[in-house]
Amino acid sequence: MVTRAAKELVDGDTTLVGVGVPNLACNLAKRTHAPDLEMVYESGTVGSDPSKLPLSIGDPVLATNARSIVPMVQGFGYYLQSGRIDVGFLGGAQIDRHGNINSTVIGEYDDPIVRLPGSGGACEIASNTHRTIVITPHSERRFPEEVDFVTSPGYVEGRENRGQLGLRGGPEAVITDMAVMRFDDAGEMYVESLHPGVDRETVWSETDWDLQFAADLTTTEPPTDREIDLIRNELDPEGIYTGP
Amino acid sequence: MPEVVEMDRAIEAAVADGQSLYLGGFTHLIPFAAGHEIIRQGRRDLHLVRATPDLVYDQLVAAGCASEMTFSWAGNPGVGSLRAFRRAVEDGVPNELSIEEYSHFGLVTRLAAGAQDLPFLPLRTYIGSSYPEHTDAIRTVENPYDEGVDEIPVVPPLNPDVAVVRAQRADADGNGQLWGIVGEMVEAAFAADTVVLSVEEFVDSRVIRSDPNRTLIPGSIVDYVVEEPYGSHPSYAQGYYDRDNEAYLDWDRQSASHESTVEWLDEWVYGVENRAEYLEKLDTERFLDLQPRSNYATPVDMGEY
């Protein structure tokens, strides 16, 4: 997931980085094909150049030697809302066929089964970046037909509808531990490639709707030795995000 | 002119039952010492406000100090859930906690409106989301101009009764200088009726006035100023000490049940008189490990005119 997500970043992109796997993917991209990636964090650090993997998006390593540090109102207003952020990374507990993401609550809002942390900046990241990349493990409960709460809007009622509503961009790719998915002209998710060793039936059984597959379905390119080495030995040596 | 006081006096004077309270910071400069003093003084029915309620809010909730929370991300940063917060929301333990929920930009925009005494501010968030169905204060207004969207979401001002914010240093006039991540602290301080400023250290006014761009909390909005070294532990103060990550991981285990959470409060909050005693109770080695190497900003020349 990490290496495939890193590939979605283009050198020179400005990206709004979340903690955990997205953080790892961005730091990996910066050390491989995208050295000029500009990393902006929700906490207001701009152009962070962390000496080690930050523990949270408010970590002091993101502040030291950053290009700039701004209050949240400026980070979200002058940078994100104004359209200066190319790519946003999002995770979530649930994602549906139109890329709407739930990171708020499982069950009824007023009588929750599980109360999750909530949006943070996810709602505005999904609304205002030029493209969003979603990273999530693949399982049936994470891929329901409809999410319990739309924290971060995807292609709400199809692709065209987004622009009419005044939303910028939209989900570009969904990367799981099984596959890479994109969105068709109608704004519906489809599988672009399956990771090595994963078959259609497995993906289907872990998705709660009749997920479509690309006509030219491919196999995801596996990580290179150098990428694995960077992750294991430099970026996540303790295996906090990638396991031992 | 703010009063220079000890933390217990500041909390006694500034915070009353039933008030709305902002305890500052985004991961950085969290006023843990102030939060613990509020728990010790047994405040009740507080309405807690912050974009990122974290461990100190979890502790206030577990101690039964809060009945309401306005927030945008409630988690243990980099670790996982806020377990006491979840128990309150999911099961009403130790008491019911009503919530008013935004996204980060929505919440900080509310504070910005509060700081500027505006009836509302617009933002390009919430269209297509479920928030407006559950948060009544999120509404839309018609764009009065010809360019751009026809309608835009708005949020109302948020003016906490009290804001407790921390800074690295201040002079005795309460002019606070902070650096590193500032989050929504400045907006919250300007929006609040009463401001308690707690700092790592007092410095001479000449130090403050030599670098006015860094004075984000002016003494003119501060009511009480407290010198409280390590007052943000286990969070951090840029350039002074790092986050004590073990404490964040421990909290995840310690807060697994309400009973074990109360045990922690008994030992680390009720069981100590003040922050000085709390610090004495901690291992000295632990502080040494949290000490960063120095990395000074180059002084700027303000010029003498």
Coordinates of C-alpha atoms in Angstrom, one line a residue:
Chain A
M1 CA 0.0 0.0 0.0
V2 CA 2.8 2.4 1.0
T3 CA 4.9 2.0 -2.2
R4 CA 1.9 2.1 -4.5
A5 CA 0.5 5.2 -2.7
A6 CA 3.9 6.9 -3.0
K7 CA 3.8 6.4 -6.8
E8 CA 0.6 8.5 -7.0
L9 CA 2.7 11.5 -6.1
V10 CA 4.4 13.5 -8.8
D11 CA 7.6 15.4 -8.2
G12 CA 6.8 19.0 -7.4
D13 CA 3.3 18.2 -6.0
T14 CA 2.2 20.0 -2.9
T15 CA 0.5 17.4 -0.6
L16 CA -1.4 17.6 2.6
V17 CA -0.2 14.7 4.7
G18 CA -2.0 12.7 7.3
V19 CA -0.4 10.7 10.0
G20 CA 0.4 6.9 9.7
V21 CA 0.6 5.2 6.3
P22 CA 0.1 8.4 4.2
N23 CA 2.9 10.0 6.1
L24 CA 5.1 7.0 5.3
A25 CA 4.1 7.1 1.6
C26 CA 4.9 10.8 1.3
N27 CA 8.3 10.5 3.0
L28 CA 9.1 7.5 0.8
A29 CA 8.1 9.5 -2.4
K30 CA 10.3 12.4 -1.2
R31 CA 13.3 10.1 -0.9
T32 CA 12.8 8.3 -4.2
H33 CA 11.1 9.8 -7.3
A34 CA 9.7 13.1 -5.8
P35 CA 12.5 15.0 -4.0
D36 CA 10.7 18.3 -4.6
L37 CA 7.5 17.1 -3.0
E38 CA 6.2 19.9 -0.7
M39 CA 4.7 18.4 2.5
V40 CA 2.0 20.4 4.3
Y41 CA 0.5 19.2 7.5
E42 CA -2.9 20.0 9.1
S43 CA -1.1 21.4 12.1
G44 CA 0.1 24.3 9.9
T45 CA 3.7 23.3 9.0
V46 CA 4.5 24.0 5.4
G47 CA 7.4 22.4 3.5
S48 CA 8.3 20.1 6.4
D49 CA 11.5 18.2 6.1
P50 CA 11.4 15.8 9.0
S51 CA 14.6 14.3 10.2
K52 CA 12.7 11.2 11.4
L53 CA 9.2 9.9 10.9
P54 CA 6.9 12.1 13.0
L55 CA 4.8 10.4 15.7
S56 CA 1.8 12.6 14.9
I57 CA 0.9 15.4 12.5
G58 CA 1.8 17.9 15.3
D59 CA 5.3 16.5 15.9
P60 CA 8.1 19.0 16.6
V61 CA 10.3 17.4 13.8
L62 CA 7.7 18.8 11.3
A63 CA 8.3 22.3 12.7
T64 CA 12.1 22.3 12.9
N65 CA 13.6 23.3 9.5
A66 CA 10.1 23.7 7.8
R67 CA 9.7 26.3 5.1
S68 CA 7.0 28.0 7.1
I69 CA 4.6 27.5 10.0
V70 CA 1.2 29.1 9.9
P71 CA -1.9 29.1 12.1
M72 CA -4.5 26.6 11.2
V73 CA -6.9 29.3 9.8
Q74 CA -4.2 30.2 7.3
G75 CA -3.1 26.6 6.5
F76 CA -6.7 25.6 5.8
G77 CA -7.7 29.0 4.3
Y78 CA -4.7 30.4 2.3
Y79 CA -3.3 27.0 1.3
L80 CA -6.0 24.4 1.1
Q81 CA -9.2 26.3 0.4
S82 CA -7.5 28.6 -2.1
G83 CA -6.5 25.5 -4.2
R84 CA -2.8 25.5 -3.5
I85 CA -2.7 21.9 -2.4
D86 CA -2.5 19.4 -5.2
V87 CA -2.9 16.1 -3.4
G88 CA -4.6 15.0 -0.2
F89 CA -4.3 11.7 1.5
L90 CA -7.3 10.2 3.3
G91 CA -8.0 7.1 5.3
G92 CA -11.2 6.1 7.0
A93 CA -13.3 3.4 8.5
Q94 CA -15.7 3.1 5.5
I95 CA -15.7 4.1 1.8
D96 CA -18.5 3.6 -0.7
R97 CA -18.7 3.1 -4.5
H98 CA -18.6 6.9 -5.1
G99 CA -15.6 7.5 -2.8
N100 CA -17.5 9.0 0.0
I101 CA -15.6 8.4 3.2
N102 CA -16.7 7.9 6.8
S103 CA -14.3 8.6 9.7
T104 CA -16.9 9.8 12.1
V105 CA -19.2 7.1 13.4
I106 CA -20.2 3.4 12.9
G107 CA -24.0 3.0 13.3
E108 CA -26.4 5.8 14.1
Y109 CA -24.9 9.2 14.8
D110 CA -26.9 9.7 17.9
D111 CA -26.5 6.2 19.2
P112 CA -23.2 5.0 17.8
I113 CA -21.8 1.5 17.8
V114 CA -18.3 2.9 17.5
R115 CA -17.5 6.6 17.9
L116 CA -14.5 7.4 15.7
P117 CA -12.2 10.5 16.1
G118 CA -14.1 12.5 13.4
S119 CA -13.0 14.6 10.4
G120 CA -10.0 16.5 11.6
G121 CA -9.2 18.2 8.3
A122 CA -10.5 15.3 6.2
C123 CA -13.8 17.0 5.1
E124 CA -12.0 20.1 3.7
I125 CA -9.2 18.1 2.3
A126 CA -11.7 16.0 0.3
S127 CA -13.5 19.2 -0.7
N128 CA -10.6 21.4 -1.7
T129 CA -7.6 19.5 -3.0
H130 CA -7.2 18.8 -6.7
R131 CA -7.1 15.1 -6.2
T132 CA -7.3 12.8 -3.2
I133 CA -5.7 9.4 -2.6
V134 CA -7.4 7.0 -0.2
I135 CA -5.4 4.4 1.6
T136 CA -7.3 1.7 3.5
P137 CA -7.2 -2.0 4.3
H138 CA -9.7 -4.0 2.1
S139 CA -12.6 -5.6 3.9
E140 CA -16.4 -5.9 3.5
R141 CA -17.2 -3.8 6.5
R142 CA -14.8 -1.0 5.2
F143 CA -16.4 -1.2 1.7
P144 CA -20.2 -0.9 2.3
E145 CA -22.7 0.0 -0.3
E146 CA -23.3 3.2 1.6
V147 CA -21.3 4.8 4.4
D148 CA -23.0 5.5 7.7
F149 CA -21.8 9.1 7.7
V150 CA -20.3 11.2 4.9
T151 CA -17.3 12.8 6.6
S152 CA -15.5 13.5 3.3
P153 CA -17.5 13.8 0.2
G154 CA -16.4 11.9 -2.9
Y155 CA -18.4 11.9 -6.2
V156 CA -21.6 12.7 -4.3
E157 CA -24.0 12.1 -7.1
G158 CA -21.6 11.3 -9.9
R159 CA -18.6 13.1 -11.3
E160 CA -20.3 16.1 -12.9
N161 CA -22.3 16.8 -9.8
R162 CA -19.1 17.6 -7.8
G163 CA -18.2 20.6 -9.8
Q164 CA -21.8 21.9 -9.7
L165 CA -21.7 21.7 -5.9
G166 CA -18.6 23.8 -5.8
L167 CA -16.3 21.0 -4.8
R168 CA -12.8 20.8 -6.3
G169 CA -11.0 17.7 -7.5
G170 CA -12.3 14.4 -6.2
P171 CA -11.0 10.9 -5.3
E172 CA -8.2 9.8 -7.8
A173 CA -7.3 6.4 -6.5
V174 CA -8.2 4.0 -3.7
I175 CA -5.3 1.8 -2.6
T176 CA -5.8 -1.2 -0.4
D177 CA -3.8 -4.3 0.6
M178 CA -5.5 -6.1 -2.4
A179 CA -5.9 -3.7 -5.3
V180 CA -5.7 -0.2 -6.8
M181 CA -9.0 1.3 -7.7
R182 CA -10.0 4.4 -9.7
F183 CA -13.2 6.1 -10.7
D184 CA -15.0 6.0 -14.0
D185 CA -16.7 8.9 -15.9
A186 CA -19.8 8.5 -13.8
G187 CA -17.7 8.7 -10.6
E188 CA -18.0 5.0 -9.7
M189 CA -15.1 3.0 -8.3
Y190 CA -13.6 0.2 -10.4
V191 CA -10.5 -2.0 -10.0
E192 CA -7.6 -0.9 -12.1
S193 CA -5.0 -3.5 -10.9
L194 CA -4.9 -6.4 -8.5
H195 CA -1.8 -6.9 -6.2
P196 CA 0.3 -10.0 -7.0
G197 CA -1.4 -13.1 -5.7
V198 CA -4.9 -11.5 -5.2
D199 CA -7.8 -12.7 -7.4
R200 CA -11.1 -11.1 -8.4
E201 CA -13.2 -13.3 -6.1
T202 CA -11.3 -12.3 -3.0
V203 CA -11.7 -8.6 -3.8
W204 CA -15.4 -9.1 -4.6
S205 CA -16.0 -11.0 -1.4
E206 CA -14.5 -8.2 0.6
T207 CA -16.6 -5.5 -1.1
D208 CA -20.3 -5.0 -0.3
W209 CA -21.4 -4.0 -3.8
D210 CA -20.9 -5.3 -7.3
L211 CA -17.5 -3.7 -7.8
Q212 CA -16.5 -3.6 -11.4
F213 CA -13.1 -4.5 -12.9
A214 CA -11.3 -2.6 -15.7
A215 CA -11.4 -4.3 -19.1
D216 CA -7.6 -4.1 -19.2
L217 CA -7.2 -5.3 -15.6
T218 CA -3.5 -5.5 -14.7
T219 CA -1.3 -6.7 -11.9
T220 CA 0.1 -4.1 -9.5
E221 CA 3.8 -3.6 -9.8
P222 CA 5.4 -4.9 -6.6
P223 CA 7.7 -2.8 -4.5
T224 CA 11.4 -2.6 -5.4
D225 CA 14.2 -3.8 -3.1
R226 CA 15.3 -0.2 -2.6
E227 CA 11.8 0.9 -1.6
I228 CA 11.5 -2.0 0.9
D229 CA 14.9 -1.2 2.2
L230 CA 14.0 2.4 2.7
I231 CA 10.8 1.6 4.6
R232 CA 12.3 -1.2 6.7
N233 CA 15.6 0.5 7.6
E234 CA 15.0 4.2 7.5
L235 CA 11.4 5.3 7.5
D236 CA 9.7 2.8 9.8
P237 CA 12.6 0.8 11.4
E238 CA 10.4 -0.2 14.3
G239 CA 7.6 -1.4 12.1
I240 CA 5.1 0.9 13.7
Y241 CA 3.1 1.3 10.4
T242 CA 4.3 -1.6 8.3
G243 CA 4.5 -4.4 10.9
P244 CA 7.7 -6.3 12.0
Chain B
M1 CA -2.7 44.4 33.2
P2 CA -2.8 40.7 33.9
E3 CA -2.3 39.3 37.4
V4 CA 0.9 37.2 37.9
V5 CA -0.3 34.2 39.9
E6 CA 0.2 30.5 40.7
M7 CA -1.9 28.0 38.7
D8 CA -4.3 27.1 41.5
R9 CA -5.1 30.8 42.0
A10 CA -5.6 31.3 38.2
I11 CA -8.0 28.4 37.9
E12 CA -9.9 29.4 41.0
A13 CA -10.4 32.9 39.7
A14 CA -10.9 32.1 36.0
V15 CA -12.9 28.9 35.7
A16 CA -16.4 28.4 37.1
D17 CA -18.8 25.4 36.9
G18 CA -20.9 25.4 33.7
Q19 CA -18.5 27.5 31.6
S20 CA -17.2 26.9 28.2
L21 CA -13.5 26.3 28.3
Y22 CA -10.7 26.1 25.7
L23 CA -7.4 24.4 26.7
G24 CA -5.1 25.3 23.9
G25 CA -2.9 23.7 21.5
F26 CA -2.6 21.4 18.5
T27 CA -0.5 18.5 20.0
H28 CA 2.0 21.2 20.9
L29 CA 1.9 23.3 24.2
I30 CA -1.1 21.5 25.7
P31 CA -1.9 23.0 29.1
F32 CA -1.9 19.7 31.1
A33 CA -1.0 21.5 34.4
A34 CA -4.0 23.7 34.1
G35 CA -6.3 20.7 33.2
H36 CA -5.1 18.8 36.2
E37 CA -5.7 21.8 38.5
I38 CA -9.3 22.1 37.1
I39 CA -9.8 18.4 37.9
R40 CA -8.4 18.9 41.5
Q41 CA -10.7 21.8 42.0
G42 CA -13.6 19.7 41.0
R43 CA -15.2 21.8 38.3
R44 CA -18.4 20.4 36.9
D45 CA -20.6 20.7 33.8
L46 CA -17.9 22.3 31.7
H47 CA -18.3 22.7 27.9
L48 CA -14.9 21.8 26.5
V49 CA -13.8 23.3 23.2
R50 CA -10.9 22.5 21.0
A51 CA -10.2 21.2 17.5
T52 CA -8.2 18.3 18.8
P53 CA -9.3 17.2 22.3
D54 CA -6.6 14.8 23.5
L55 CA -5.4 13.2 26.7
V56 CA -6.1 16.2 29.0
Y57 CA -9.7 16.4 27.7
D58 CA -10.0 12.6 28.2
Q59 CA -8.8 13.1 31.8
L60 CA -11.4 15.9 32.3
V61 CA -14.1 13.7 30.9
A62 CA -13.1 10.7 33.0
A63 CA -13.0 12.9 36.1
G64 CA -16.6 14.0 35.5
C65 CA -15.8 17.7 34.8
A66 CA -17.4 17.9 31.4
S67 CA -21.0 17.7 30.1
E68 CA -20.4 19.0 26.5
M69 CA -17.7 19.0 23.9
T70 CA -17.3 21.0 20.7
F71 CA -14.5 19.6 18.6
S72 CA -13.3 18.3 15.2
W73 CA -11.0 15.4 15.9
A74 CA -11.1 13.4 19.1
G75 CA -8.3 11.0 19.3
N76 CA -5.0 10.1 21.0
P77 CA -2.7 11.6 18.4
G78 CA -0.6 9.0 16.7
V79 CA -1.9 6.3 19.0
G80 CA -5.6 5.7 18.6
S81 CA -8.9 6.4 20.4
L82 CA -9.7 8.6 23.4
R83 CA -11.2 5.9 25.5
A84 CA -12.8 8.0 28.2
F85 CA -14.3 10.2 25.6
R86 CA -15.7 7.2 23.8
R87 CA -17.1 5.7 27.0
A88 CA -18.9 9.0 27.7
V89 CA -20.3 9.3 24.2
E90 CA -21.1 5.6 23.6
D91 CA -22.2 4.6 27.2
G92 CA -22.7 7.8 29.2
V93 CA -19.8 6.9 31.6
P94 CA -19.2 8.5 34.0
N95 CA -21.9 10.9 32.7
E96 CA -23.5 11.8 29.4
L97 CA -21.4 14.0 27.1
S98 CA -23.2 15.9 24.4
I99 CA -21.2 16.7 21.4
E100 CA -21.1 19.4 18.7
E101 CA -19.0 18.4 15.9
Y102 CA -17.1 20.2 13.0
S103 CA -14.2 19.6 10.8
H104 CA -10.9 21.4 11.7
F105 CA -11.5 24.3 9.3
G106 CA -15.1 24.7 10.5
L107 CA -14.0 24.8 14.2
V108 CA -11.1 27.2 13.7
T109 CA -13.3 29.4 11.5
R110 CA -15.8 29.6 14.3
L111 CA -13.1 30.8 16.7
A112 CA -11.9 33.2 14.0
A113 CA -15.4 34.7 13.8
G114 CA -15.5 34.9 17.5
A115 CA -12.2 36.6 17.7
Q116 CA -13.4 39.2 15.1
D117 CA -16.9 39.7 16.6
L118 CA -18.5 38.6 13.3
P119 CA -22.0 36.9 13.2
F120 CA -20.6 34.2 10.9
L121 CA -17.9 33.4 8.4
P122 CA -18.2 31.4 5.1
L123 CA -16.1 28.4 4.1
R124 CA -15.9 25.9 1.3
T125 CA -16.5 22.9 3.5
Y126 CA -19.5 20.7 4.3
I127 CA -21.2 20.6 0.9
G128 CA -22.0 16.9 0.2
S129 CA -21.1 15.8 3.7
S130 CA -23.4 14.6 6.5
Y131 CA -22.4 17.4 8.9
P132 CA -25.3 19.8 8.3
E133 CA -27.8 17.1 9.2
H134 CA -26.2 16.7 12.7
T135 CA -24.7 20.1 13.5
D136 CA -27.5 22.7 13.4
A137 CA -25.1 25.6 13.5
I138 CA -23.7 24.8 10.0
R139 CA -26.0 26.6 7.6
T140 CA -25.8 28.2 4.2
V141 CA -26.2 31.8 3.0
E142 CA -26.8 33.2 -0.5
N143 CA -23.8 34.8 -2.1
P144 CA -24.8 38.5 -2.4
Y145 CA -22.4 38.9 -5.3
D146 CA -22.6 37.9 -9.0
E147 CA -19.3 35.9 -9.1
G148 CA -18.7 32.4 -7.7
V149 CA -21.1 30.0 -6.1
D150 CA -24.8 30.8 -5.4
E151 CA -24.7 29.6 -1.9
I152 CA -22.0 29.0 0.6
P153 CA -21.8 27.3 4.1
V154 CA -21.3 29.5 7.1
V155 CA -20.5 28.9 10.8
P156 CA -21.3 31.1 13.7
P157 CA -18.8 32.6 16.2
L158 CA -17.5 30.6 19.1
N159 CA -16.5 32.6 22.1
P160 CA -15.3 30.4 25.0
D161 CA -15.8 31.9 28.5
V162 CA -12.2 31.0 29.3
A163 CA -9.2 30.1 27.2
V164 CA -6.0 28.6 28.8
V165 CA -3.1 28.9 26.4
R166 CA 0.5 28.2 26.8
A167 CA 3.6 29.9 25.3
Q168 CA 7.3 29.3 25.6
R169 CA 7.9 32.7 27.3
A170 CA 6.3 35.9 28.5
D171 CA 7.1 39.0 30.4
A172 CA 5.4 40.0 33.6
D173 CA 2.9 42.0 31.5
G174 CA 1.6 38.8 30.0
N175 CA 3.0 39.3 26.5
G176 CA 3.4 35.7 25.3
Q177 CA 5.8 34.5 22.6
L178 CA 5.3 31.1 21.1
W179 CA 7.0 29.4 18.2
G180 CA 6.6 26.0 16.4
I181 CA 3.0 24.8 15.8
V182 CA 0.4 27.4 16.9
G183 CA -2.7 25.6 15.8
E184 CA -5.8 27.6 16.7
M185 CA -4.5 29.0 20.0
V186 CA -4.3 32.7 18.9
E187 CA -7.9 32.8 17.5
A188 CA -9.2 31.0 20.7
A189 CA -7.4 33.5 23.0
F190 CA -8.8 36.5 21.1
A191 CA -12.3 34.9 21.1
A192 CA -12.4 34.1 24.8
D193 CA -13.7 36.4 27.6
T194 CA -11.0 35.4 30.1
V195 CA -7.5 34.3 29.1
V196 CA -5.1 32.4 31.3
L197 CA -1.6 32.4 29.8
S198 CA 0.8 29.8 31.2
V199 CA 4.5 29.8 30.1
E200 CA 7.6 27.8 30.4
E201 CA 9.5 30.8 31.7
F202 CA 9.3 34.5 32.4
V203 CA 11.7 36.7 30.6
D204 CA 12.5 40.4 30.7
S205 CA 10.3 42.8 28.6
R206 CA 13.3 43.8 26.6
V207 CA 13.6 40.2 25.3
I208 CA 9.9 40.3 24.2
R209 CA 10.2 43.7 22.6
S210 CA 13.4 42.8 20.7
D211 CA 11.3 40.3 18.6
P212 CA 7.7 41.6 18.4
N213 CA 6.7 39.4 15.5
R214 CA 6.8 36.5 17.8
T215 CA 4.4 38.0 20.4
L216 CA 1.2 36.2 19.3
I217 CA -0.6 36.6 22.6
P218 CA -0.5 40.2 23.7
G219 CA -0.8 41.0 27.4
S220 CA -3.7 43.2 26.6
I221 CA -6.0 40.2 26.2
V222 CA -4.5 38.2 29.1
D223 CA -6.1 38.2 32.6
Y224 CA -3.8 35.8 34.5
V225 CA -0.3 34.8 33.7
V226 CA 1.4 31.8 35.3
E227 CA 5.0 30.6 35.1
E228 CA 4.8 26.8 35.0
P229 CA 7.9 25.0 33.7
Y230 CA 7.1 21.6 32.1
G231 CA 3.4 22.6 32.3
S232 CA 2.7 20.9 29.0
H233 CA 4.2 17.5 29.9
P234 CA 3.5 14.9 28.4
S235 CA 2.9 17.1 25.3
Y236 CA 5.9 19.2 24.2
A237 CA 7.2 22.7 24.0
Q238 CA 9.2 23.4 20.9
G239 CA 12.9 23.9 21.8
Y240 CA 12.3 23.0 25.5
Y241 CA 11.2 19.4 25.6
D242 CA 9.9 16.7 23.3
R243 CA 6.6 14.8 23.6
D244 CA 6.8 12.0 26.1
N245 CA 5.5 9.4 23.8
E246 CA 5.6 6.7 26.5
A247 CA 2.9 8.6 28.4
Y248 CA 0.6 8.7 25.3
L249 CA 1.1 4.9 24.8
D250 CA 0.6 4.3 28.5
W251 CA -2.6 6.3 28.5
D252 CA -4.0 4.0 25.8
R253 CA -3.6 1.1 28.2
Q254 CA -4.3 2.9 31.5
S255 CA -7.6 4.3 30.2
A256 CA -8.9 0.8 29.0
S257 CA -11.6 0.9 31.7
H258 CA -13.2 3.7 33.8
E259 CA -11.8 2.1 37.0
S260 CA -8.2 2.0 35.8
T261 CA -8.6 5.6 34.5
V262 CA -9.7 6.8 37.9
E263 CA -6.8 4.9 39.5
W264 CA -4.4 7.0 37.3
L265 CA -6.2 10.2 38.3
D266 CA -6.0 9.3 41.9
E267 CA -2.2 8.9 41.6
W268 CA -1.2 11.6 39.2
V269 CA -3.8 14.3 39.7
Y270 CA -5.6 14.0 43.0
G271 CA -2.5 12.5 44.6
V272 CA -0.3 15.5 44.0
E273 CA -0.7 19.1 45.2
N274 CA 0.5 20.8 42.1
R275 CA 2.7 20.6 39.0
A276 CA 5.9 20.8 41.0
E277 CA 4.9 17.6 42.9
Y278 CA 3.9 15.9 39.7
L279 CA 7.3 16.6 38.2
E280 CA 9.1 15.4 41.3
K281 CA 7.1 12.2 41.0
L282 CA 8.4 11.6 37.5
D283 CA 11.8 10.0 36.8
T284 CA 14.5 12.6 36.1
E285 CA 16.0 10.4 33.4
R286 CA 12.7 10.8 31.6
F287 CA 13.2 14.5 31.3
L288 CA 16.8 14.2 30.1
D289 CA 15.6 11.9 27.3
L290 CA 13.1 14.5 26.2
Q291 CA 15.6 17.3 25.9
P292 CA 16.2 18.3 22.3
R293 CA 19.6 19.5 21.0
S294 CA 19.7 23.2 20.4
N295 CA 18.9 24.6 16.9
Y296 CA 18.8 28.4 17.2
A297 CA 16.9 30.7 14.8
T298 CA 19.3 33.3 13.4
P299 CA 18.5 36.6 15.1
V300 CA 17.0 39.2 12.9
D301 CA 18.0 42.9 12.8
M302 CA 15.0 45.0 13.7
G303 CA 17.1 48.1 13.2
E304 CA 17.3 51.1 15.5
Y305 CA 15.4 54.1 14.2

